[in-house]
PDB file of C-alpha atoms in Angstrom:
ATOM      1  CA  UNK O   1     -31.360  -1.339 -40.104  1.00  0.00           C
ATOM      2  CA  UNK O   2     -34.599   0.031 -38.320  1.00  0.00           C
ATOM      3  CA  UNK O   3     -38.174  -1.628 -38.339  1.00  0.00           C
ATOM      4  CA  UNK O   4     -39.876  -0.378 -41.364  1.00  0.00           C
ATOM      5  CA  UNK O   5     -43.450   2.195 -39.958  1.00  0.00           C
ATOM      6  CA  UNK O   6     -46.559   0.681 -40.866  1.00  0.00           C
ATOM      7  CA  UNK O   7     -49.054   3.656 -39.585  1.00  0.00           C
ATOM      8  CA  UNK O   8     -52.379   1.702 -38.103  1.00  0.00           C
ATOM      9  CA  UNK O   9     -55.001   2.211 -40.657  1.00  0.00           C
ATOM     10  CA  UNK O  10     -58.297   4.163 -38.971  1.00  0.00           C
ATOM     11  CA  UNK O  11     -60.832   1.451 -39.439  1.00  0.00           C
ATOM     12  CA  UNK O  12     -61.202  -1.411 -37.924  1.00  0.00           C
ATOM     13  CA  UNK O  13     -61.562  -3.682 -41.366  1.00  0.00           C
ATOM     14  CA  UNK O  14     -58.600  -1.595 -42.621  1.00  0.00           C
ATOM     15  CA  UNK O  15     -56.494  -2.141 -39.130  1.00  0.00           C
ATOM     16  CA  UNK O  16     -57.846  -5.868 -39.313  1.00  0.00           C
ATOM     17  CA  UNK O  17     -56.348  -6.511 -43.475  1.00  0.00           C
ATOM     18  CA  UNK O  18     -52.958  -4.497 -42.635  1.00  0.00           C
ATOM     19  CA  UNK O  19     -52.123  -7.350 -39.393  1.00  0.00           C
ATOM     20  CA  UNK O  20     -53.703 -10.249 -40.764  1.00  0.00           C
ATOM     21  CA  UNK O  21     -51.105  -9.556 -44.194  1.00  0.00           C
ATOM     22  CA  UNK O  22     -48.190  -8.127 -41.262  1.00  0.00           C
ATOM     23  CA  UNK O  23     -48.608 -11.973 -40.430  1.00  0.00           C
ATOM     24  CA  UNK O  24     -49.260 -13.403 -42.982  1.00  0.00           C
ATOM     25  CA  UNK O  25     -44.960 -11.271 -43.778  1.00  0.00           C
ATOM     26  CA  UNK O  26     -43.594 -13.175 -41.050  1.00  0.00           C
ATOM     27  CA  UNK O  27     -44.813 -16.787 -41.538  1.00  0.00           C
ATOM     28  CA  UNK O  28     -43.265 -16.012 -45.428  1.00  0.00           C
ATOM     29  CA  UNK O  29     -39.539 -15.019 -43.779  1.00  0.00           C
ATOM     30  CA  UNK O  30     -39.691 -17.885 -41.731  1.00  0.00           C
ATOM     31  CA  UNK O  31     -40.292 -20.376 -45.055  1.00  0.00           C
ATOM     32  CA  UNK O  32     -37.788 -18.387 -46.807  1.00  0.00           C
ATOM     33  CA  UNK O  33     -35.533 -19.056 -43.814  1.00  0.00           C
ATOM     34  CA  UNK O  34     -35.853 -22.358 -44.279  1.00  0.00           C
ATOM     35  CA  UNK O  35     -35.765 -22.583 -47.507  1.00  0.00           C
ATOM     36  CA  UNK O  36     -32.645 -20.436 -47.717  1.00  0.00           C
ATOM     37  CA  UNK O  37     -30.769 -22.858 -45.039  1.00  0.00           C
ATOM     38  CA  UNK O  38     -31.691 -25.902 -46.786  1.00  0.00           C
ATOM     39  CA  UNK O  39     -30.976 -24.855 -50.231  1.00  0.00           C
ATOM     40  CA  UNK O  40     -27.117 -23.743 -48.439  1.00  0.00           C
ATOM     41  CA  UNK O  41     -26.824 -27.104 -47.360  1.00  0.00           C
ATOM     42  CA  UNK O  42     -27.494 -28.971 -50.376  1.00  0.00           C
ATOM     43  CA  UNK O  43     -24.646 -26.295 -52.099  1.00  0.00           C
ATOM     44  CA  UNK O  44     -22.373 -27.150 -48.874  1.00  0.00           C
ATOM     45  CA  UNK O  45     -22.773 -30.483 -50.247  1.00  0.00           C
ATOM     46  CA  UNK O  46     -22.546 -29.980 -53.857  1.00  0.00           C
ATOM     47  CA  UNK O  47     -19.141 -27.619 -53.176  1.00  0.00           C
ATOM     48  CA  UNK O  48     -18.385 -30.364 -50.933  1.00  0.00           C
ATOM     49  CA  UNK O  49     -17.696 -33.513 -54.142  1.00  0.00           C
ATOM     50  CA  UNK O  50     -16.739 -31.862 -56.316  1.00  0.00           C
ATOM     51  CA  UNK O  51     -13.751 -30.731 -54.175  1.00  0.00           C
ATOM     52  CA  UNK O  52     -13.900 -34.575 -53.838  1.00  0.00           C
ATOM     53  CA  UNK O  53     -13.406 -35.089 -57.512  1.00  0.00           C
ATOM     54  CA  UNK O  54     -10.886 -32.681 -58.252  1.00  0.00           C
ATOM     55  CA  UNK O  55      -8.669 -33.374 -55.258  1.00  0.00           C
ATOM     56  CA  UNK O  56      -9.349 -37.605 -56.973  1.00  0.00           C
ATOM     57  CA  UNK O  57      -9.089 -36.013 -60.170  1.00  0.00           C
ATOM     58  CA  UNK O  58      -5.833 -34.561 -60.245  1.00  0.00           C
ATOM     59  CA  UNK O  59      -4.243 -37.939 -57.857  1.00  0.00           C
ATOM     60  CA  UNK O  60      -5.082 -39.878 -61.114  1.00  0.00           C
ATOM     61  CA  UNK O  61      -2.503 -37.098 -63.132  1.00  0.00           C
ATOM     62  CA  UNK O  62      -0.592 -37.277 -61.259  1.00  0.00           C
ATOM     63  CA  UNK O  63      -0.148 -41.105 -61.408  1.00  0.00           C
ATOM     64  CA  UNK O  64      -0.594 -41.697 -65.043  1.00  0.00           C
ATOM     65  CA  UNK O  65       2.364 -38.405 -65.846  1.00  0.00           C
ATOM     66  CA  UNK O  66       4.406 -38.588 -62.818  1.00  0.00           C
ATOM     67  CA  UNK O  67       4.678 -34.984 -62.340  1.00  0.00           C
ATOM     68  CA  UNK O  68       3.089 -32.058 -60.803  1.00  0.00           C
ATOM     69  CA  UNK O  69      -0.316 -30.888 -62.946  1.00  0.00           C
ATOM     70  CA  UNK O  70      -0.894 -27.237 -62.950  1.00  0.00           C
ATOM     71  CA  UNK O  71      -3.836 -26.881 -62.513  1.00  0.00           C
ATOM     72  CA  UNK O  72      -4.109 -28.771 -58.939  1.00  0.00           C
ATOM     73  CA  UNK O  73      -6.760 -27.983 -56.969  1.00  0.00           C
ATOM     74  CA  UNK O  74      -6.162 -25.792 -54.300  1.00  0.00           C
ATOM     75  CA  UNK O  75      -5.302 -26.474 -50.420  1.00  0.00           C
ATOM     76  CA  UNK O  76      -8.113 -25.467 -49.146  1.00  0.00           C
ATOM     77  CA  UNK O  77     -10.396 -27.553 -52.399  1.00  0.00           C
ATOM     78  CA  UNK O  78      -8.177 -30.442 -51.427  1.00  0.00           C
ATOM     79  CA  UNK O  79      -8.914 -29.624 -47.705  1.00  0.00           C
ATOM     80  CA  UNK O  80     -12.663 -29.521 -48.044  1.00  0.00           C
ATOM     81  CA  UNK O  81     -12.631 -32.800 -50.370  1.00  0.00           C
ATOM     82  CA  UNK O  82     -11.642 -34.828 -46.949  1.00  0.00           C
ATOM     83  CA  UNK O  83      -7.705 -34.996 -48.646  1.00  0.00           C
ATOM     84  CA  UNK O  84      -6.447 -32.610 -45.844  1.00  0.00           C
ATOM     85  CA  UNK O  85      -3.010 -35.336 -46.430  1.00  0.00           C
ATOM     86  CA  UNK O  86      -0.434 -34.928 -48.957  1.00  0.00           C
ATOM     87  CA  UNK O  87       2.568 -37.318 -49.630  1.00  0.00           C
ATOM     88  CA  UNK O  88       5.890 -36.299 -50.677  1.00  0.00           C
ATOM     89  CA  UNK O  89       8.839 -37.691 -51.329  1.00  0.00           C
ATOM     90  CA  UNK O  90      12.405 -36.189 -51.413  1.00  0.00           C
ATOM     91  CA  UNK O  91      14.111 -35.674 -54.979  1.00  0.00           C
ATOM     92  CA  UNK O  92      17.856 -37.073 -53.656  1.00  0.00           C
ATOM     93  CA  UNK O  93      17.326 -39.696 -50.613  1.00  0.00           C
ATOM     94  CA  UNK O  94      13.984 -40.759 -51.444  1.00  0.00           C
ATOM     95  CA  UNK O  95      12.222 -40.551 -47.996  1.00  0.00           C
ATOM     96  CA  UNK O  96       9.003 -41.040 -48.034  1.00  0.00           C
ATOM     97  CA  UNK O  97       7.136 -38.246 -45.617  1.00  0.00           C
ATOM     98  CA  UNK O  98       3.416 -37.306 -45.708  1.00  0.00           C
ATOM     99  CA  UNK O  99       2.246 -33.627 -44.478  1.00  0.00           C
ATOM    100  CA  UNK O 100      -0.824 -32.542 -43.054  1.00  0.00           C
ATOM    101  CA  UNK O 101      -2.168 -28.917 -45.545  1.00  0.00           C
ATOM    102  CA  UNK O 102      -4.387 -28.262 -42.787  1.00  0.00           C
ATOM    103  CA  UNK O 103      -0.882 -27.132 -40.558  1.00  0.00           C
ATOM    104  CA  UNK O 104       1.119 -25.484 -43.455  1.00  0.00           C
ATOM    105  CA  UNK O 105       1.844 -21.297 -42.972  1.00  0.00           C
ATOM    106  CA  UNK O 106       0.301 -20.859 -47.012  1.00  0.00           C
ATOM    107  CA  UNK O 107      -2.356 -19.252 -47.995  1.00  0.00           C
ATOM    108  CA  UNK O 108      -5.487 -22.116 -48.193  1.00  0.00           C
ATOM    109  CA  UNK O 109      -6.317 -20.091 -51.927  1.00  0.00           C
ATOM    110  CA  UNK O 110      -2.439 -21.840 -52.694  1.00  0.00           C
ATOM    111  CA  UNK O 111      -2.478 -24.357 -55.953  1.00  0.00           C
ATOM    112  CA  UNK O 112      -1.489 -27.724 -54.997  1.00  0.00           C
ATOM    113  CA  UNK O 113       1.118 -27.866 -57.687  1.00  0.00           C
ATOM    114  CA  UNK O 114       3.347 -25.167 -56.298  1.00  0.00           C
ATOM    115  CA  UNK O 115       4.288 -26.474 -53.108  1.00  0.00           C
ATOM    116  CA  UNK O 116       6.550 -28.718 -55.323  1.00  0.00           C
ATOM    117  CA  UNK O 117       9.919 -26.099 -54.829  1.00  0.00           C
ATOM    118  CA  UNK O 118       8.461 -24.514 -51.656  1.00  0.00           C
ATOM    119  CA  UNK O 119       8.676 -28.543 -49.110  1.00  0.00           C
ATOM    120  CA  UNK O 120      12.453 -29.526 -48.531  1.00  0.00           C
ATOM    121  CA  UNK O 121      13.465 -33.363 -46.516  1.00  0.00           C
ATOM    122  CA  UNK O 122      14.441 -32.314 -43.088  1.00  0.00           C
ATOM    123  CA  UNK O 123      17.201 -35.850 -42.974  1.00  0.00           C
ATOM    124  CA  UNK O 124      18.498 -33.647 -45.952  1.00  0.00           C
ATOM    125  CA  UNK O 125      18.586 -30.088 -44.318  1.00  0.00           C
ATOM    126  CA  UNK O 126      20.546 -31.854 -41.675  1.00  0.00           C
ATOM    127  CA  UNK O 127      23.176 -32.863 -44.347  1.00  0.00           C
ATOM    128  CA  UNK O 128      23.794 -29.228 -45.234  1.00  0.00           C
ATOM    129  CA  UNK O 129      21.514 -29.645 -48.690  1.00  0.00           C
ATOM    130  CA  UNK O 130      17.597 -28.244 -49.471  1.00  0.00           C
ATOM    131  CA  UNK O 131      17.289 -30.457 -52.555  1.00  0.00           C
ATOM    132  CA  UNK O 132      12.944 -30.227 -53.295  1.00  0.00           C
ATOM    133  CA  UNK O 133      10.269 -32.448 -52.946  1.00  0.00           C
ATOM    134  CA  UNK O 134       8.880 -34.914 -55.235  1.00  0.00           C
ATOM    135  CA  UNK O 135       5.152 -34.456 -55.159  1.00  0.00           C
ATOM    136  CA  UNK O 136       3.378 -38.035 -54.980  1.00  0.00           C
ATOM    137  CA  UNK O 137      -0.397 -37.485 -54.915  1.00  0.00           C
ATOM    138  CA  UNK O 138      -3.498 -36.357 -51.881  1.00  0.00           C
ATOM    139  CA  UNK O 139      -4.194 -38.697 -49.666  1.00  0.00           C
ATOM    140  CA  UNK O 140      -7.109 -38.688 -46.757  1.00  0.00           C
ATOM    141  CA  UNK O 141      -5.050 -39.394 -44.312  1.00  0.00           C
ATOM    142  CA  UNK O 142      -1.332 -40.235 -43.699  1.00  0.00           C
ATOM    143  CA  UNK O 143       0.224 -43.389 -44.919  1.00  0.00           C
ATOM    144  CA  UNK O 144       1.280 -43.801 -40.566  1.00  0.00           C
ATOM    145  CA  UNK O 145       2.468 -41.888 -37.950  1.00  0.00           C
ATOM    146  CA  UNK O 146       5.332 -40.002 -39.005  1.00  0.00           C
ATOM    147  CA  UNK O 147       8.245 -39.224 -35.914  1.00  0.00           C
ATOM    148  CA  UNK O 148       7.969 -36.007 -35.421  1.00  0.00           C
ATOM    149  CA  UNK O 149      11.321 -33.881 -38.558  1.00  0.00           C
TER     150      UNK O 149
END
């Protein structure tokens, strides 16, 4: 957008008044930009806290009822809340594994409970079986260093 042109007044008093008003406007833009950045930082902190609480409440529901609970946080909400790992268990061989949500090739708006039918056990795949995984909970870090699967 082109800068706005203010016609310079002919009288000296009007020129001084215009220069004063333009200076006030420039100072106000700096103040408003700083307030905007501060409000955005507070908002992002509140959103992060809300995503963390949503992930924790979903973990509690999973523990209490034992199944994939709908609604669940989306992948990007879980990651933003600090829960970037998903603990799963194979429904056939009962092998537990941690899945890095950031490394999944699903859209970040995918809900975590939708991953239950999409995740498979790599050990059972070698035996030509592809049972679905059971979701256990979201975690902030992996339980242990997982071997390459």
